[in-house]
Tab-separated table of C-alpha atoms in Angstrom:
chain	number	residue	atom	x	y	z
A	88	UNK	CA	381.751	59.966	-70.898
A	89	UNK	CA	383.266	57.307	-72.544
A	90	UNK	CA	382.580	53.661	-73.158
A	91	UNK	CA	382.983	52.825	-69.545
A	92	UNK	CA	380.076	55.051	-68.520
A	93	UNK	CA	378.143	53.899	-71.148
A	94	UNK	CA	378.609	50.078	-70.377
A	95	UNK	CA	379.099	50.067	-66.666
A	96	UNK	CA	375.981	51.380	-65.398
A	97	UNK	CA	373.292	49.941	-63.477
A	98	UNK	CA	370.833	49.953	-66.482
A	99	UNK	CA	371.141	46.604	-68.248
A	100	UNK	CA	368.891	45.909	-71.098
A	101	UNK	CA	368.837	42.051	-70.214
A	102	UNK	CA	368.360	42.559	-66.624
A	103	UNK	CA	365.412	44.829	-67.426
A	104	UNK	CA	363.606	42.532	-69.910
A	105	UNK	CA	364.342	39.514	-67.933
A	106	UNK	CA	363.033	41.074	-64.727
A	107	UNK	CA	360.011	42.403	-66.694
A	108	UNK	CA	359.228	39.121	-68.186
A	109	UNK	CA	359.081	37.420	-64.606
A	110	UNK	CA	357.010	40.172	-63.431
A	111	UNK	CA	354.740	40.177	-66.124
A	112	UNK	CA	354.277	36.401	-66.406
A	113	UNK	CA	353.660	36.191	-62.199
A	114	UNK	CA	351.317	38.917	-62.242
A	115	UNK	CA	349.463	37.728	-64.982
A	116	UNK	CA	348.796	34.101	-63.239
A	117	UNK	CA	347.955	35.794	-60.192
A	118	UNK	CA	345.261	37.820	-62.200
A	119	UNK	CA	343.910	34.841	-64.057
A	120	UNK	CA	343.885	32.524	-60.888
A	121	UNK	CA	342.657	34.889	-58.290
A	122	UNK	CA	340.084	36.900	-61.038
A	123	UNK	CA	341.303	40.063	-58.357
A	124	UNK	CA	340.613	42.985	-60.622
A	125	UNK	CA	343.069	45.098	-58.768
A	126	UNK	CA	345.701	43.095	-60.607
A	127	UNK	CA	344.542	44.036	-63.962
A	128	UNK	CA	346.152	47.734	-63.984
A	129	UNK	CA	349.655	46.207	-62.940
A	130	UNK	CA	349.437	43.449	-65.415
A	131	UNK	CA	348.886	45.741	-68.213
A	132	UNK	CA	351.154	48.647	-67.453
A	133	UNK	CA	354.192	45.861	-66.949
A	134	UNK	CA	353.064	44.342	-70.506
A	135	UNK	CA	352.801	47.931	-72.157
A	136	UNK	CA	355.866	49.467	-70.612
A	137	UNK	CA	358.386	46.082	-70.670
A	138	UNK	CA	359.595	46.070	-74.349
A	139	UNK	CA	359.767	49.838	-74.777
A	140	UNK	CA	361.877	50.160	-71.690
A	141	UNK	CA	364.091	47.414	-72.641
A	142	UNK	CA	364.630	48.891	-76.120
A	143	UNK	CA	365.843	51.983	-74.607
A	144	UNK	CA	368.101	50.667	-72.189
A	145	UNK	CA	369.562	48.605	-75.216
A	146	UNK	CA	370.228	51.599	-77.224
A	147	UNK	CA	371.605	53.434	-74.409
A	148	UNK	CA	373.750	50.709	-73.274
A	149	UNK	CA	375.240	50.156	-76.700
A	150	UNK	CA	376.155	53.778	-77.730
A	151	UNK	CA	379.306	55.244	-77.039
A	152	UNK	CA	379.712	58.511	-78.741
A	153	UNK	CA	376.764	60.238	-77.321
A	154	UNK	CA	377.097	62.862	-74.600
A	155	UNK	CA	373.585	62.233	-73.659
A	156	UNK	CA	373.154	61.435	-70.130
A	157	UNK	CA	370.791	58.707	-68.744
A	158	UNK	CA	368.580	61.137	-67.268
A	159	UNK	CA	367.967	62.951	-70.409
A	160	UNK	CA	367.128	59.481	-72.138
A	161	UNK	CA	364.686	58.548	-69.252
A	162	UNK	CA	362.967	62.104	-69.216
A	163	UNK	CA	362.716	61.596	-73.098
A	164	UNK	CA	361.025	58.522	-72.345
A	165	UNK	CA	358.481	59.623	-69.905
A	166	UNK	CA	357.631	63.245	-70.565
A	167	UNK	CA	358.186	63.005	-74.271
A	168	UNK	CA	356.088	59.838	-74.712
A	169	UNK	CA	353.064	61.156	-72.642
A	170	UNK	CA	353.503	64.712	-74.262
A	171	UNK	CA	353.560	62.950	-77.827
A	172	UNK	CA	350.126	60.871	-76.756
A	173	UNK	CA	348.326	64.230	-75.234
A	174	UNK	CA	349.370	65.885	-78.546
A	175	UNK	CA	348.295	63.354	-80.804
A	176	UNK	CA	344.910	62.962	-78.412
A	177	UNK	CA	344.027	66.676	-79.126
A	178	UNK	CA	344.446	67.008	-82.756
A	179	UNK	CA	342.812	63.663	-83.912
A	180	UNK	CA	339.613	64.400	-82.598
A	181	UNK	CA	339.915	67.852	-84.543
A	182	UNK	CA	341.649	66.845	-87.924
A	183	UNK	CA	340.423	63.529	-88.306
A	184	UNK	CA	336.572	63.650	-88.784
A	185	UNK	CA	336.462	64.745	-92.575
A	186	UNK	CA	338.558	61.725	-93.540
A	187	UNK	CA	336.296	59.454	-91.869
A	188	UNK	CA	333.291	57.417	-93.691
A	189	UNK	CA	330.214	56.816	-91.745
A	190	UNK	CA	328.979	53.213	-91.799
A	191	UNK	CA	325.038	52.118	-91.565
A	192	UNK	CA	325.345	51.305	-88.094
A	193	UNK	CA	326.229	54.895	-87.118
A	194	UNK	CA	329.716	54.646	-86.681
A	195	UNK	CA	332.511	55.829	-88.240
A	196	UNK	CA	335.162	53.663	-90.628
A	197	UNK	CA	338.811	54.262	-90.717
A	198	UNK	CA	339.743	55.352	-94.311
A	199	UNK	CA	343.281	54.921	-96.027
A	200	UNK	CA	343.362	58.844	-96.071
A	201	UNK	CA	342.518	59.134	-92.466
A	202	UNK	CA	345.300	56.348	-91.470
A	203	UNK	CA	347.681	58.722	-93.283
A	204	UNK	CA	346.514	61.983	-91.390
A	205	UNK	CA	346.590	59.721	-88.323
A	206	UNK	CA	350.098	59.060	-89.147
A	207	UNK	CA	351.183	62.978	-89.677
A	208	UNK	CA	349.521	63.818	-86.386
A	209	UNK	CA	351.551	60.874	-84.441
A	210	UNK	CA	354.818	61.391	-86.098
A	211	UNK	CA	354.277	65.462	-85.802
A	212	UNK	CA	353.256	65.025	-82.183
A	213	UNK	CA	356.346	63.019	-81.152
A	214	UNK	CA	358.861	65.360	-83.141
A	215	UNK	CA	357.353	68.350	-81.048
A	216	UNK	CA	358.027	66.243	-78.083
A	217	UNK	CA	361.718	65.680	-79.012
A	218	UNK	CA	362.152	69.608	-79.475
A	219	UNK	CA	360.613	70.235	-76.344
A	220	UNK	CA	362.698	67.326	-74.368
A	221	UNK	CA	365.872	68.698	-76.142
A	222	UNK	CA	365.157	72.328	-75.721
A	223	UNK	CA	367.988	72.757	-73.123
A	224	UNK	CA	370.515	70.196	-74.870
A	225	UNK	CA	373.363	71.039	-77.709
A	226	UNK	CA	372.199	69.671	-81.167
A	227	UNK	CA	375.553	68.335	-81.986
A	228	UNK	CA	374.900	65.128	-83.907
A	229	UNK	CA	372.710	62.458	-85.539
A	230	UNK	CA	373.056	60.030	-82.639
A	231	UNK	CA	371.963	62.324	-79.922
A	232	UNK	CA	368.623	62.661	-81.970
A	233	UNK	CA	368.174	59.122	-82.791
A	234	UNK	CA	368.508	58.250	-78.903
A	235	UNK	CA	365.960	60.869	-78.140
A	236	UNK	CA	363.751	60.193	-80.790
A	237	UNK	CA	363.445	56.231	-79.964
A	238	UNK	CA	362.942	57.143	-76.162
A	239	UNK	CA	360.191	59.679	-77.144
A	240	UNK	CA	358.656	57.190	-79.612
A	241	UNK	CA	358.960	54.325	-77.105
A	242	UNK	CA	357.410	56.090	-74.286
A	243	UNK	CA	354.414	57.261	-76.596
A	244	UNK	CA	354.147	53.486	-77.672
A	245	UNK	CA	354.136	52.667	-73.826
A	246	UNK	CA	351.317	54.778	-72.935
A	247	UNK	CA	349.598	54.186	-75.958
A	248	UNK	CA	349.520	50.385	-75.804
A	249	UNK	CA	348.243	50.904	-72.074
A	250	UNK	CA	345.224	52.718	-73.270
A	251	UNK	CA	344.385	49.850	-76.243
A	252	UNK	CA	344.621	47.398	-73.523
A	253	UNK	CA	342.064	49.196	-71.746
A	254	UNK	CA	339.852	49.797	-74.942
A	255	UNK	CA	340.077	46.087	-75.705
A	256	UNK	CA	338.842	45.205	-72.515
A	257	UNK	CA	335.852	47.396	-72.867
A	258	UNK	CA	335.274	46.518	-76.369
A	259	UNK	CA	335.071	42.611	-75.513
A	260	UNK	CA	332.708	43.482	-72.586
A	261	UNK	CA	335.595	42.337	-70.081
A	262	UNK	CA	337.397	39.743	-71.927
A	263	UNK	CA	340.734	40.088	-69.845
A	264	UNK	CA	342.264	37.318	-72.253
A	265	UNK	CA	341.828	39.460	-75.414
A	266	UNK	CA	342.980	42.728	-73.183
A	267	UNK	CA	346.246	40.529	-72.673
A	268	UNK	CA	346.696	39.119	-76.224
A	269	UNK	CA	346.307	42.870	-77.402
A	270	UNK	CA	349.162	43.976	-74.752
A	271	UNK	CA	350.864	41.144	-75.956
A	272	UNK	CA	350.806	41.660	-79.696
A	273	UNK	CA	351.318	45.134	-79.377
A	274	UNK	CA	354.622	44.628	-77.012
A	275	UNK	CA	356.151	42.439	-79.905
A	276	UNK	CA	355.724	44.689	-82.671
A	277	UNK	CA	356.522	47.814	-80.537
A	278	UNK	CA	360.215	47.632	-81.798
A	279	UNK	CA	359.376	48.282	-85.424
A	280	UNK	CA	356.750	50.772	-84.976
A	281	UNK	CA	356.816	54.266	-82.937
A	282	UNK	CA	360.249	53.889	-81.620
A	283	UNK	CA	361.882	53.418	-84.803
A	284	UNK	CA	360.125	56.058	-86.937
A	285	UNK	CA	360.764	58.889	-84.331
A	286	UNK	CA	364.345	57.991	-84.100
A	287	UNK	CA	364.665	58.333	-88.028
A	288	UNK	CA	363.102	61.380	-88.042
A	289	UNK	CA	364.754	62.888	-85.003
A	290	UNK	CA	368.284	62.150	-86.166
A	291	UNK	CA	367.785	63.917	-89.188
A	292	UNK	CA	366.512	66.686	-87.364
A	293	UNK	CA	369.626	67.027	-85.232
A	294	UNK	CA	372.005	66.565	-88.284
A	295	UNK	CA	370.646	69.239	-89.963
A	296	UNK	CA	370.246	71.692	-87.068
A	297	UNK	CA	372.940	73.834	-85.380
A	298	UNK	CA	374.055	73.301	-81.741
A	299	UNK	CA	371.794	75.804	-80.374
A	300	UNK	CA	368.987	75.989	-82.995
A	301	UNK	CA	366.857	73.598	-84.405
A	302	UNK	CA	366.117	73.974	-88.446
A	303	UNK	CA	363.055	72.519	-90.173
A	304	UNK	CA	364.290	72.445	-93.266
A	305	UNK	CA	363.205	70.065	-96.417
A	306	UNK	CA	365.599	66.776	-95.595
A	307	UNK	CA	363.415	67.094	-92.130
A	308	UNK	CA	360.018	67.685	-93.563
A	309	UNK	CA	360.694	65.047	-96.084
A	310	UNK	CA	361.863	62.197	-93.591
A	311	UNK	CA	358.972	63.229	-91.692
């Protein structure tokens, strides 16, 4: 596939962004005007997935030297992102407690070492998700790794943001405005977080690997 295939497809990042913004604003207005709780999941899902999906569409539309099909990018976004979230959710309760600090009210406070552990758990989970998604793909260059890593990282960010929106709703005793503010803030910050980090380490992994076998050597571990 050459440039014509990459830029002539039906997926355009500007269209994804424009349609998503219209849907998010319209559904948010309807939610606030009607107070219909059935609209809340729709609003938060659109808000959580809008920017990550646009980011992945932008990367795919502007790359011209990769052999990846759009189906592989989409699979990495959905399946890889979900696997990353599930992996982190399983590992954090097991590995994190020794690094938390108890507070007088009986809760656990996040310490700096705990933050480092969370970062290592999440980045490792996302990288393993990249490996699973790419298990049948030839590892022919850093660009393929960058695209798959960005897709997995943005899928992770989207699923995680939807969870944070619901958590904020519960913690604020049902304050929809607080939940929407958290959704918008995480959407604005998402291009500078999970997608970029996983793209970098996955690009190094692909660059260091053979076409049919991943190599977890010093550059990969150091980048992680």
